[in-house]
PDB file of N, CA and C in Angstrom:
ATOM      1  N   GLN A   1    -145.765 -28.357 191.632  1.00  0.00           N
ATOM      2  CA  GLN A   1    -146.711 -29.170 191.790  1.00  0.00           C
ATOM      3  C   GLN A   1    -148.222 -27.709 191.162  1.00  0.00           C
ATOM      4  N   VAL A   2    -147.648 -26.454 191.129  1.00  0.00           N
ATOM      5  CA  VAL A   2    -147.715 -25.032 190.644  1.00  0.00           C
ATOM      6  C   VAL A   2    -148.058 -25.060 189.058  1.00  0.00           C
ATOM      7  N   GLN A   3    -149.452 -25.254 188.394  1.00  0.00           N
ATOM      8  CA  GLN A   3    -149.565 -24.723 187.371  1.00  0.00           C
ATOM      9  C   GLN A   3    -150.324 -23.217 187.170  1.00  0.00           C
ATOM     10  N   LEU A   4    -149.625 -22.727 186.263  1.00  0.00           N
ATOM     11  CA  LEU A   4    -150.272 -21.054 185.593  1.00  0.00           C
ATOM     12  C   LEU A   4    -150.806 -21.316 184.237  1.00  0.00           C
ATOM     13  N   VAL A   5    -151.410 -20.901 183.976  1.00  0.00           N
ATOM     14  CA  VAL A   5    -152.425 -21.285 182.696  1.00  0.00           C
ATOM     15  C   VAL A   5    -153.010 -19.620 182.196  1.00  0.00           C
ATOM     16  N   GLU A   6    -152.258 -19.042 181.543  1.00  0.00           N
ATOM     17  CA  GLU A   6    -152.229 -18.030 180.803  1.00  0.00           C
ATOM     18  C   GLU A   6    -153.709 -17.920 179.489  1.00  0.00           C
ATOM     19  N   SER A   7    -154.112 -16.995 179.580  1.00  0.00           N
ATOM     20  CA  SER A   7    -154.890 -16.501 178.199  1.00  0.00           C
ATOM     21  C   SER A   7    -155.474 -14.947 178.123  1.00  0.00           C
ATOM     22  N   GLY A   8    -156.064 -15.176 177.017  1.00  0.00           N
ATOM     23  CA  GLY A   8    -156.667 -13.812 176.494  1.00  0.00           C
ATOM     24  C   GLY A   8    -155.064 -13.213 175.675  1.00  0.00           C
ATOM     25  N   GLY A   9    -154.420 -13.570 175.288  1.00  0.00           N
ATOM     26  CA  GLY A   9    -153.271 -12.717 174.382  1.00  0.00           C
ATOM     27  C   GLY A   9    -153.674 -13.297 172.757  1.00  0.00           C
ATOM     28  N   GLY A  10    -153.364 -12.734 171.969  1.00  0.00           N
ATOM     29  CA  GLY A  10    -153.810 -12.268 170.293  1.00  0.00           C
ATOM     30  C   GLY A  10    -153.201 -11.313 170.099  1.00  0.00           C
ATOM     31  N   LEU A  11    -153.870 -11.119 168.739  1.00  0.00           N
ATOM     32  CA  LEU A  11    -153.465 -10.161 167.672  1.00  0.00           C
ATOM     33  C   LEU A  11    -154.969  -8.820 167.591  1.00  0.00           C
ATOM     34  N   VAL A  12    -154.013  -7.485 167.864  1.00  0.00           N
ATOM     35  CA  VAL A  12    -155.013  -6.552 168.195  1.00  0.00           C
ATOM     36  C   VAL A  12    -154.112  -5.284 167.684  1.00  0.00           C
ATOM     37  N   GLN A  13    -154.979  -4.314 166.610  1.00  0.00           N
ATOM     38  CA  GLN A  13    -154.560  -3.262 165.990  1.00  0.00           C
ATOM     39  C   GLN A  13    -154.273  -2.192 167.149  1.00  0.00           C
ATOM     40  N   ALA A  14    -153.236  -1.410 166.619  1.00  0.00           N
ATOM     41  CA  ALA A  14    -152.707  -0.399 167.915  1.00  0.00           C
ATOM     42  C   ALA A  14    -154.026   0.914 168.216  1.00  0.00           C
ATOM     43  N   GLY A  15    -153.745   1.257 169.260  1.00  0.00           N
ATOM     44  CA  GLY A  15    -155.208   1.593 169.502  1.00  0.00           C
ATOM     45  C   GLY A  15    -156.041   0.908 170.807  1.00  0.00           C
ATOM     46  N   GLY A  16    -156.288  -0.298 170.342  1.00  0.00           N
ATOM     47  CA  GLY A  16    -157.044  -1.627 171.034  1.00  0.00           C
ATOM     48  C   GLY A  16    -156.876  -1.789 172.616  1.00  0.00           C
ATOM     49  N   SER A  17    -157.366  -3.165 172.997  1.00  0.00           N
ATOM     50  CA  SER A  17    -157.443  -3.440 173.849  1.00  0.00           C
ATOM     51  C   SER A  17    -157.431  -4.979 174.312  1.00  0.00           C
ATOM     52  N   LEU A  18    -156.585  -5.431 175.476  1.00  0.00           N
ATOM     53  CA  LEU A  18    -156.627  -6.781 175.636  1.00  0.00           C
ATOM     54  C   LEU A  18    -156.569  -6.973 177.545  1.00  0.00           C
ATOM     55  N   ARG A  19    -156.957  -8.246 177.909  1.00  0.00           N
ATOM     56  CA  ARG A  19    -157.112  -8.766 178.856  1.00  0.00           C
ATOM     57  C   ARG A  19    -156.747  -9.643 179.064  1.00  0.00           C
ATOM     58  N   LEU A  20    -155.174  -9.979 179.894  1.00  0.00           N
ATOM     59  CA  LEU A  20    -154.516 -11.267 179.989  1.00  0.00           C
ATOM     60  C   LEU A  20    -155.193 -11.943 181.035  1.00  0.00           C
ATOM     61  N   SER A  21    -155.497 -13.056 181.564  1.00  0.00           N
ATOM     62  CA  SER A  21    -155.281 -13.828 182.524  1.00  0.00           C
ATOM     63  C   SER A  21    -154.847 -14.612 182.810  1.00  0.00           C
ATOM     64  N   CYS A  22    -154.254 -15.024 184.409  1.00  0.00           N
ATOM     65  CA  CYS A  22    -153.259 -16.027 184.468  1.00  0.00           C
ATOM     66  C   CYS A  22    -153.849 -16.718 186.269  1.00  0.00           C
ATOM     67  N   ALA A  23    -154.372 -17.926 186.080  1.00  0.00           N
ATOM     68  CA  ALA A  23    -154.895 -19.026 186.640  1.00  0.00           C
ATOM     69  C   ALA A  23    -154.112 -19.341 187.541  1.00  0.00           C
ATOM     70  N   ALA A  24    -153.788 -19.833 188.522  1.00  0.00           N
ATOM     71  CA  ALA A  24    -152.736 -20.975 189.512  1.00  0.00           C
ATOM     72  C   ALA A  24    -153.997 -21.522 189.993  1.00  0.00           C
ATOM     73  N   SER A  25    -152.896 -22.836 189.871  1.00  0.00           N
ATOM     74  CA  SER A  25    -153.739 -24.196 190.398  1.00  0.00           C
ATOM     75  C   SER A  25    -152.453 -25.261 190.726  1.00  0.00           C
ATOM     76  N   GLY A  26    -153.144 -26.104 191.948  1.00  0.00           N
ATOM     77  CA  GLY A  26    -152.017 -27.049 192.104  1.00  0.00           C
ATOM     78  C   GLY A  26    -151.795 -27.013 194.020  1.00  0.00           C
ATOM     79  N   SER A  27    -150.768 -27.669 194.643  1.00  0.00           N
ATOM     80  CA  SER A  27    -150.827 -27.673 195.657  1.00  0.00           C
ATOM     81  C   SER A  27    -150.053 -26.189 196.330  1.00  0.00           C
ATOM     82  N   ILE A  28    -151.415 -24.963 196.734  1.00  0.00           N
ATOM     83  CA  ILE A  28    -151.291 -23.941 197.115  1.00  0.00           C
ATOM     84  C   ILE A  28    -151.845 -23.920 198.212  1.00  0.00           C
ATOM     85  N   PHE A  29    -150.836 -23.263 199.651  1.00  0.00           N
ATOM     86  CA  PHE A  29    -150.974 -22.898 200.738  1.00  0.00           C
ATOM     87  C   PHE A  29    -151.393 -21.234 200.792  1.00  0.00           C
ATOM     88  N   SER A  30    -150.728 -20.514 199.746  1.00  0.00           N
ATOM     89  CA  SER A  30    -150.736 -19.348 200.009  1.00  0.00           C
ATOM     90  C   SER A  30    -149.926 -18.683 198.951  1.00  0.00           C
ATOM     91  N   ILE A  31    -150.682 -17.800 198.280  1.00  0.00           N
ATOM     92  CA  ILE A  31    -149.912 -16.835 197.267  1.00  0.00           C
ATOM     93  C   ILE A  31    -149.258 -15.264 197.672  1.00  0.00           C
ATOM     94  N   VAL A  32    -148.173 -15.180 197.558  1.00  0.00           N
ATOM     95  CA  VAL A  32    -147.530 -14.282 198.196  1.00  0.00           C
ATOM     96  C   VAL A  32    -147.888 -13.190 197.109  1.00  0.00           C
ATOM     97  N   ALA A  33    -147.635 -13.200 195.927  1.00  0.00           N
ATOM     98  CA  ALA A  33    -147.898 -12.010 194.801  1.00  0.00           C
ATOM     99  C   ALA A  33    -147.988 -12.744 193.678  1.00  0.00           C
ATOM    100  N   MET A  34    -148.798 -12.170 192.796  1.00  0.00           N
ATOM    101  CA  MET A  34    -149.109 -12.557 191.136  1.00  0.00           C
ATOM    102  C   MET A  34    -148.636 -11.197 190.341  1.00  0.00           C
ATOM    103  N   GLY A  35    -147.951 -11.629 189.394  1.00  0.00           N
ATOM    104  CA  GLY A  35    -147.816 -10.461 188.433  1.00  0.00           C
ATOM    105  C   GLY A  35    -147.533 -10.678 186.679  1.00  0.00           C
ATOM    106  N   TRP A  36    -146.684  -9.732 185.983  1.00  0.00           N
ATOM    107  CA  TRP A  36    -146.770  -9.911 184.920  1.00  0.00           C
ATOM    108  C   TRP A  36    -145.255  -9.363 184.464  1.00  0.00           C
ATOM    109  N   TYR A  37    -144.419 -10.336 183.396  1.00  0.00           N
ATOM    110  CA  TYR A  37    -143.276  -9.676 182.572  1.00  0.00           C
ATOM    111  C   TYR A  37    -143.759  -9.949 180.991  1.00  0.00           C
ATOM    112  N   ARG A  38    -143.278  -9.152 181.033  1.00  0.00           N
ATOM    113  CA  ARG A  38    -142.899  -9.582 179.308  1.00  0.00           C
ATOM    114  C   ARG A  38    -141.373  -9.751 179.069  1.00  0.00           C
ATOM    115  N   GLN A  39    -140.830 -10.201 177.143  1.00  0.00           N
ATOM    116  CA  GLN A  39    -139.794 -10.005 176.711  1.00  0.00           C
ATOM    117  C   GLN A  39    -140.423 -10.042 175.439  1.00  0.00           C
ATOM    118  N   ALA A  40    -140.292  -9.066 174.463  1.00  0.00           N
ATOM    119  CA  ALA A  40    -139.800  -8.834 172.878  1.00  0.00           C
ATOM    120  C   ALA A  40    -138.749  -9.139 172.795  1.00  0.00           C
ATOM    121  N   PRO A  41    -138.515  -9.798 171.659  1.00  0.00           N
ATOM    122  CA  PRO A  41    -136.969 -10.383 171.058  1.00  0.00           C
ATOM    123  C   PRO A  41    -135.950  -9.519 170.560  1.00  0.00           C
ATOM    124  N   GLY A  42    -135.286 -10.039 171.109  1.00  0.00           N
ATOM    125  CA  GLY A  42    -133.771  -9.041 170.911  1.00  0.00           C
ATOM    126  C   GLY A  42    -133.832  -8.112 172.703  1.00  0.00           C
ATOM    127  N   LYS A  43    -134.810  -8.300 173.488  1.00  0.00           N
ATOM    128  CA  LYS A  43    -135.026  -7.611 174.506  1.00  0.00           C
ATOM    129  C   LYS A  43    -134.351  -8.402 176.156  1.00  0.00           C
ATOM    130  N   GLN A  44    -134.354  -7.708 177.238  1.00  0.00           N
ATOM    131  CA  GLN A  44    -134.720  -8.535 177.984  1.00  0.00           C
ATOM    132  C   GLN A  44    -135.932  -8.464 178.643  1.00  0.00           C
ATOM    133  N   ARG A  45    -136.343  -9.475 179.168  1.00  0.00           N
ATOM    134  CA  ARG A  45    -137.460  -9.540 180.684  1.00  0.00           C
ATOM    135  C   ARG A  45    -137.689  -8.632 181.546  1.00  0.00           C
ATOM    136  N   GLU A  46    -138.794  -7.556 180.997  1.00  0.00           N
ATOM    137  CA  GLU A  46    -138.718  -6.756 181.866  1.00  0.00           C
ATOM    138  C   GLU A  46    -140.300  -6.955 182.585  1.00  0.00           C
ATOM    139  N   LEU A  47    -140.512  -6.183 183.866  1.00  0.00           N
ATOM    140  CA  LEU A  47    -141.641  -6.810 184.854  1.00  0.00           C
ATOM    141  C   LEU A  47    -142.399  -5.477 184.182  1.00  0.00           C
ATOM    142  N   VAL A  48    -143.764  -5.662 183.993  1.00  0.00           N
ATOM    143  CA  VAL A  48    -144.512  -5.041 183.086  1.00  0.00           C
ATOM    144  C   VAL A  48    -145.075  -3.791 183.871  1.00  0.00           C
ATOM    145  N   ALA A  49    -145.422  -3.967 185.673  1.00  0.00           N
ATOM    146  CA  ALA A  49    -145.663  -3.047 186.260  1.00  0.00           C
ATOM    147  C   ALA A  49    -145.362  -1.584 186.444  1.00  0.00           C
ATOM    148  N   TYR A  50    -143.906  -2.015 186.257  1.00  0.00           N
ATOM    149  CA  TYR A  50    -143.103  -0.998 186.442  1.00  0.00           C
ATOM    150  C   TYR A  50    -142.462  -0.531 185.429  1.00  0.00           C
ATOM    151  N   ALA A  51    -142.890  -0.899 184.362  1.00  0.00           N
ATOM    152  CA  ALA A  51    -142.375   0.099 183.090  1.00  0.00           C
ATOM    153  C   ALA A  51    -142.845   0.842 183.007  1.00  0.00           C
ATOM    154  N   ASP A  52    -141.933   2.505 182.389  1.00  0.00           N
ATOM    155  CA  ASP A  52    -142.467   3.321 182.159  1.00  0.00           C
ATOM    156  C   ASP A  52    -143.187   3.709 181.152  1.00  0.00           C
ATOM    157  N   SER A  53    -143.101   2.492 179.971  1.00  0.00           N
ATOM    158  CA  SER A  53    -144.078   2.778 178.813  1.00  0.00           C
ATOM    159  C   SER A  53    -145.442   2.422 178.483  1.00  0.00           C
ATOM    160  N   VAL A  54    -145.375   2.161 179.706  1.00  0.00           N
ATOM    161  CA  VAL A  54    -147.061   1.340 180.016  1.00  0.00           C
ATOM    162  C   VAL A  54    -147.699   2.055 181.182  1.00  0.00           C
ATOM    163  N   LYS A  55    -146.800   2.827 182.092  1.00  0.00           N
ATOM    164  CA  LYS A  55    -147.718   3.899 182.446  1.00  0.00           C
ATOM    165  C   LYS A  55    -148.761   4.480 182.313  1.00  0.00           C
ATOM    166  N   GLY A  56    -150.380   4.343 182.939  1.00  0.00           N
ATOM    167  CA  GLY A  56    -150.917   5.172 182.484  1.00  0.00           C
ATOM    168  C   GLY A  56    -151.942   3.813 181.574  1.00  0.00           C
ATOM    169  N   ARG A  57    -151.125   3.164 181.048  1.00  0.00           N
ATOM    170  CA  ARG A  57    -152.238   2.287 180.461  1.00  0.00           C
ATOM    171  C   ARG A  57    -152.300   0.765 180.733  1.00  0.00           C
ATOM    172  N   PHE A  58    -151.939   0.246 181.574  1.00  0.00           N
ATOM    173  CA  PHE A  58    -151.564  -1.047 181.637  1.00  0.00           C
ATOM    174  C   PHE A  58    -152.304  -1.242 182.937  1.00  0.00           C
ATOM    175  N   THR A  59    -152.906  -1.942 183.924  1.00  0.00           N
ATOM    176  CA  THR A  59    -153.588  -2.151 185.593  1.00  0.00           C
ATOM    177  C   THR A  59    -153.395  -3.535 185.578  1.00  0.00           C
ATOM    178  N   ILE A  60    -152.929  -3.899 186.879  1.00  0.00           N
ATOM    179  CA  ILE A  60    -152.651  -5.254 187.016  1.00  0.00           C
ATOM    180  C   ILE A  60    -153.910  -5.304 187.975  1.00  0.00           C
ATOM    181  N   SER A  61    -154.604  -6.388 188.377  1.00  0.00           N
ATOM    182  CA  SER A  61    -155.352  -6.916 189.534  1.00  0.00           C
ATOM    183  C   SER A  61    -155.839  -8.510 189.867  1.00  0.00           C
ATOM    184  N   ARG A  62    -156.120  -8.696 190.589  1.00  0.00           N
ATOM    185  CA  ARG A  62    -156.191  -9.666 191.419  1.00  0.00           C
ATOM    186  C   ARG A  62    -157.532 -10.182 191.987  1.00  0.00           C
ATOM    187  N   ASP A  63    -157.889 -11.138 191.607  1.00  0.00           N
ATOM    188  CA  ASP A  63    -158.964 -12.219 192.292  1.00  0.00           C
ATOM    189  C   ASP A  63    -158.643 -13.372 192.918  1.00  0.00           C
ATOM    190  N   ASN A  64    -158.308 -12.836 194.763  1.00  0.00           N
ATOM    191  CA  ASN A  64    -157.843 -13.824 195.345  1.00  0.00           C
ATOM    192  C   ASN A  64    -158.792 -15.259 195.285  1.00  0.00           C
ATOM    193  N   ALA A  65    -159.812 -15.389 195.317  1.00  0.00           N
ATOM    194  CA  ALA A  65    -160.732 -16.294 195.422  1.00  0.00           C
ATOM    195  C   ALA A  65    -160.302 -17.425 194.370  1.00  0.00           C
ATOM    196  N   LYS A  66    -159.886 -16.363 193.438  1.00  0.00           N
ATOM    197  CA  LYS A  66    -159.587 -17.248 191.865  1.00  0.00           C
ATOM    198  C   LYS A  66    -158.400 -17.728 191.618  1.00  0.00           C
ATOM    199  N   ASN A  67    -157.079 -17.436 192.447  1.00  0.00           N
ATOM    200  CA  ASN A  67    -155.799 -17.108 192.715  1.00  0.00           C
ATOM    201  C   ASN A  67    -155.407 -16.595 190.792  1.00  0.00           C
ATOM    202  N   THR A  68    -156.191 -15.680 190.564  1.00  0.00           N
ATOM    203  CA  THR A  68    -156.091 -15.188 189.155  1.00  0.00           C
ATOM    204  C   THR A  68    -155.700 -13.539 189.497  1.00  0.00           C
ATOM    205  N   VAL A  69    -154.770 -13.585 188.504  1.00  0.00           N
ATOM    206  CA  VAL A  69    -154.044 -11.843 188.267  1.00  0.00           C
ATOM    207  C   VAL A  69    -154.738 -11.610 186.657  1.00  0.00           C
ATOM    208  N   TYR A  70    -154.997 -10.574 186.290  1.00  0.00           N
ATOM    209  CA  TYR A  70    -155.438 -10.078 185.280  1.00  0.00           C
ATOM    210  C   TYR A  70    -154.262  -8.793 184.916  1.00  0.00           C
ATOM    211  N   LEU A  71    -154.128  -8.623 183.763  1.00  0.00           N
ATOM    212  CA  LEU A  71    -153.748  -7.506 182.805  1.00  0.00           C
ATOM    213  C   LEU A  71    -154.565  -7.071 181.752  1.00  0.00           C
ATOM    214  N   GLN A  72    -155.092  -5.794 182.641  1.00  0.00           N
ATOM    215  CA  GLN A  72    -155.914  -4.871 181.444  1.00  0.00           C
ATOM    216  C   GLN A  72    -154.900  -4.206 180.914  1.00  0.00           C
ATOM    217  N   MET A  73    -155.256  -4.059 179.106  1.00  0.00           N
ATOM    218  CA  MET A  73    -153.937  -2.852 178.853  1.00  0.00           C
ATOM    219  C   MET A  73    -154.908  -2.772 177.604  1.00  0.00           C
ATOM    220  N   ASN A  74    -154.273  -1.638 177.624  1.00  0.00           N
ATOM    221  CA  ASN A  74    -155.539  -0.521 176.532  1.00  0.00           C
ATOM    222  C   ASN A  74    -154.501   0.394 175.760  1.00  0.00           C
ATOM    223  N   SER A  75    -155.100   0.921 174.941  1.00  0.00           N
ATOM    224  CA  SER A  75    -154.002   1.938 174.013  1.00  0.00           C
ATOM    225  C   SER A  75    -152.656   1.265 173.815  1.00  0.00           C
ATOM    226  N   LEU A  76    -153.361   0.038 173.806  1.00  0.00           N
ATOM    227  CA  LEU A  76    -151.949  -0.529 172.899  1.00  0.00           C
ATOM    228  C   LEU A  76    -151.257  -0.374 171.389  1.00  0.00           C
ATOM    229  N   LYS A  77    -149.807  -0.083 171.814  1.00  0.00           N
ATOM    230  CA  LYS A  77    -148.888   0.383 170.737  1.00  0.00           C
ATOM    231  C   LYS A  77    -148.316  -0.739 169.983  1.00  0.00           C
ATOM    232  N   PRO A  78    -147.201  -1.023 168.830  1.00  0.00           N
ATOM    233  CA  PRO A  78    -146.479  -2.370 168.353  1.00  0.00           C
ATOM    234  C   PRO A  78    -145.697  -2.373 169.205  1.00  0.00           C
ATOM    235  N   GLU A  79    -145.421  -1.883 169.774  1.00  0.00           N
ATOM    236  CA  GLU A  79    -143.590  -1.390 170.709  1.00  0.00           C
ATOM    237  C   GLU A  79    -144.280  -2.566 172.205  1.00  0.00           C
ATOM    238  N   ASP A  80    -145.649  -2.489 172.209  1.00  0.00           N
ATOM    239  CA  ASP A  80    -145.690  -3.608 173.210  1.00  0.00           C
ATOM    240  C   ASP A  80    -146.153  -5.040 172.764  1.00  0.00           C
ATOM    241  N   THR A  81    -145.425  -5.385 171.582  1.00  0.00           N
ATOM    242  CA  THR A  81    -145.513  -6.655 171.093  1.00  0.00           C
ATOM    243  C   THR A  81    -144.376  -7.493 171.681  1.00  0.00           C
ATOM    244  N   ALA A  82    -144.739  -8.575 172.897  1.00  0.00           N
ATOM    245  CA  ALA A  82    -144.178  -9.427 173.360  1.00  0.00           C
ATOM    246  C   ALA A  82    -144.467 -10.637 173.741  1.00  0.00           C
ATOM    247  N   VAL A  83    -143.789 -11.429 174.263  1.00  0.00           N
ATOM    248  CA  VAL A  83    -144.400 -12.667 174.773  1.00  0.00           C
ATOM    249  C   VAL A  83    -144.470 -11.902 176.411  1.00  0.00           C
ATOM    250  N   TYR A  84    -145.742 -12.282 176.916  1.00  0.00           N
ATOM    251  CA  TYR A  84    -146.246 -11.900 178.394  1.00  0.00           C
ATOM    252  C   TYR A  84    -145.948 -13.804 178.861  1.00  0.00           C
ATOM    253  N   TYR A  85    -145.668 -13.119 180.438  1.00  0.00           N
ATOM    254  CA  TYR A  85    -145.389 -14.374 181.069  1.00  0.00           C
ATOM    255  C   TYR A  85    -145.968 -13.782 182.823  1.00  0.00           C
ATOM    256  N   CYS A  86    -146.657 -14.712 183.209  1.00  0.00           N
ATOM    257  CA  CYS A  86    -147.329 -14.702 184.637  1.00  0.00           C
ATOM    258  C   CYS A  86    -146.323 -14.806 185.294  1.00  0.00           C
ATOM    259  N   GLU A  87    -146.457 -14.371 186.429  1.00  0.00           N
ATOM    260  CA  GLU A  87    -145.303 -14.837 187.568  1.00  0.00           C
ATOM    261  C   GLU A  87    -146.357 -15.340 188.953  1.00  0.00           C
ATOM    262  N   ALA A  88    -145.865 -16.074 189.784  1.00  0.00           N
ATOM    263  CA  ALA A  88    -146.575 -16.326 190.688  1.00  0.00           C
ATOM    264  C   ALA A  88    -145.833 -16.715 192.149  1.00  0.00           C
ATOM    265  N   ARG A  89    -145.665 -16.272 192.759  1.00  0.00           N
ATOM    266  CA  ARG A  89    -144.534 -16.209 194.013  1.00  0.00           C
ATOM    267  C   ARG A  89    -145.752 -16.967 195.048  1.00  0.00           C
ATOM    268  N   VAL A  90    -145.201 -18.480 195.479  1.00  0.00           N
ATOM    269  CA  VAL A  90    -146.567 -19.185 196.260  1.00  0.00           C
ATOM    270  C   VAL A  90    -145.970 -19.481 197.047  1.00  0.00           C
ATOM    271  N   ARG A  91    -146.062 -19.982 198.191  1.00  0.00           N
ATOM    272  CA  ARG A  91    -145.873 -20.644 199.357  1.00  0.00           C
ATOM    273  C   ARG A  91    -146.860 -22.224 199.372  1.00  0.00           C
ATOM    274  N   GLU A  92    -146.123 -23.363 198.915  1.00  0.00           N
ATOM    275  CA  GLU A  92    -147.206 -24.387 198.817  1.00  0.00           C
ATOM    276  C   GLU A  92    -146.980 -24.842 200.201  1.00  0.00           C
ATOM    277  N   ARG A  93    -147.770 -26.142 199.741  1.00  0.00           N
ATOM    278  CA  ARG A  93    -148.223 -26.986 201.065  1.00  0.00           C
ATOM    279  C   ARG A  93    -147.121 -27.404 201.990  1.00  0.00           C
ATOM    280  N   TYR A  94    -146.590 -27.805 202.695  1.00  0.00           N
ATOM    281  CA  TYR A  94    -145.291 -28.184 203.804  1.00  0.00           C
ATOM    282  C   TYR A  94    -144.455 -27.336 203.657  1.00  0.00           C
ATOM    283  N   GLY A  95    -144.209 -26.294 202.429  1.00  0.00           N
ATOM    284  CA  GLY A  95    -143.514 -25.303 202.220  1.00  0.00           C
ATOM    285  C   GLY A  95    -143.052 -24.489 203.720  1.00  0.00           C
ATOM    286  N   SER A  96    -141.863 -23.859 203.482  1.00  0.00           N
ATOM    287  CA  SER A  96    -141.520 -22.992 204.595  1.00  0.00           C
ATOM    288  C   SER A  96    -141.362 -21.249 203.784  1.00  0.00           C
ATOM    289  N   ASP A  97    -141.107 -21.581 202.856  1.00  0.00           N
ATOM    290  CA  ASP A  97    -140.691 -20.149 202.136  1.00  0.00           C
ATOM    291  C   ASP A  97    -141.564 -20.296 200.222  1.00  0.00           C
ATOM    292  N   TRP A  98    -141.099 -19.027 200.156  1.00  0.00           N
ATOM    293  CA  TRP A  98    -142.021 -18.790 198.933  1.00  0.00           C
ATOM    294  C   TRP A  98    -141.352 -19.784 197.976  1.00  0.00           C
ATOM    295  N   ARG A  99    -141.728 -19.599 196.667  1.00  0.00           N
ATOM    296  CA  ARG A  99    -141.007 -20.578 195.418  1.00  0.00           C
ATOM    297  C   ARG A  99    -141.713 -19.623 194.075  1.00  0.00           C
ATOM    298  N   ALA A 100    -140.957 -19.000 193.158  1.00  0.00           N
ATOM    299  CA  ALA A 100    -141.638 -18.693 191.892  1.00  0.00           C
ATOM    300  C   ALA A 100    -141.977 -19.040 190.705  1.00  0.00           C
ATOM    301  N   TYR A 101    -143.156 -19.425 189.981  1.00  0.00           N
ATOM    302  CA  TYR A 101    -143.364 -20.109 189.271  1.00  0.00           C
ATOM    303  C   TYR A 101    -143.814 -19.506 188.127  1.00  0.00           C
ATOM    304  N   TRP A 102    -143.571 -19.835 186.682  1.00  0.00           N
ATOM    305  CA  TRP A 102    -143.783 -19.246 185.926  1.00  0.00           C
ATOM    306  C   TRP A 102    -144.653 -19.804 184.600  1.00  0.00           C
ATOM    307  N   GLY A 103    -145.735 -19.114 183.801  1.00  0.00           N
ATOM    308  CA  GLY A 103    -146.369 -19.568 182.990  1.00  0.00           C
ATOM    309  C   GLY A 103    -145.563 -19.563 181.535  1.00  0.00           C
ATOM    310  N   GLN A 104    -146.087 -20.273 180.679  1.00  0.00           N
ATOM    311  CA  GLN A 104    -145.307 -21.087 179.573  1.00  0.00           C
ATOM    312  C   GLN A 104    -144.984 -19.582 178.621  1.00  0.00           C
ATOM    313  N   GLY A 105    -146.141 -18.737 178.937  1.00  0.00           N
ATOM    314  CA  GLY A 105    -146.266 -17.059 177.906  1.00  0.00           C
ATOM    315  C   GLY A 105    -147.164 -17.234 176.886  1.00  0.00           C
ATOM    316  N   ILE A 106    -147.348 -16.358 176.906  1.00  0.00           N
ATOM    317  CA  ILE A 106    -148.643 -15.850 175.760  1.00  0.00           C
ATOM    318  C   ILE A 106    -148.451 -14.488 174.799  1.00  0.00           C
ATOM    319  N   GLN A 107    -148.594 -14.899 173.276  1.00  0.00           N
ATOM    320  CA  GLN A 107    -148.337 -13.696 172.594  1.00  0.00           C
ATOM    321  C   GLN A 107    -149.166 -13.049 172.546  1.00  0.00           C
ATOM    322  N   VAL A 108    -148.804 -11.160 172.492  1.00  0.00           N
ATOM    323  CA  VAL A 108    -149.629 -10.371 172.183  1.00  0.00           C
ATOM    324  C   VAL A 108    -148.922  -9.889 171.268  1.00  0.00           C
ATOM    325  N   THR A 109    -149.697  -9.643 170.046  1.00  0.00           N
ATOM    326  CA  THR A 109    -148.967  -8.673 168.898  1.00  0.00           C
ATOM    327  C   THR A 109    -150.039  -7.555 168.401  1.00  0.00           C
ATOM    328  N   VAL A 110    -149.373  -7.013 168.293  1.00  0.00           N
ATOM    329  CA  VAL A 110    -150.070  -5.068 168.256  1.00  0.00           C
ATOM    330  C   VAL A 110    -149.676  -4.488 166.793  1.00  0.00           C
ATOM    331  N   SER A 111    -150.943  -4.898 166.135  1.00  0.00           N
ATOM    332  CA  SER A 111    -150.017  -4.158 164.773  1.00  0.00           C
ATOM    333  C   SER A 111    -150.737  -2.710 164.300  1.00  0.00           C
ATOM    334  N   SER A 112    -149.539  -2.033 163.394  1.00  0.00           N
ATOM    335  CA  SER A 112    -149.790  -0.697 163.208  1.00  0.00           C
ATOM    336  C   SER A 112    -151.173  -0.169 162.314  1.00  0.00           C
TER     337      SER A 112
END
């Protein structure tokens, strides 16, 4: 009963910026954590926040009142091209533990 809706992806030139948003809605008691992953063709899905390749360029922020997480991506490189997935670890109403929910993914393409 929890849905994640991602927005803000698209095509951008190298050196540009994008801001991704992910809003959670549904039967939410509390959100333990929200974050971003990405998956490029032929590669494993990786946690964006801890990837060495994005240090100093990407920042994650939360708006708890809106159940929304943002990914600000600056100085984008072609190798950042991937499908980006929002993940939320949610404690639902009547639940006793958190459960992970995933967005459908949003394409980010960085051109040379």
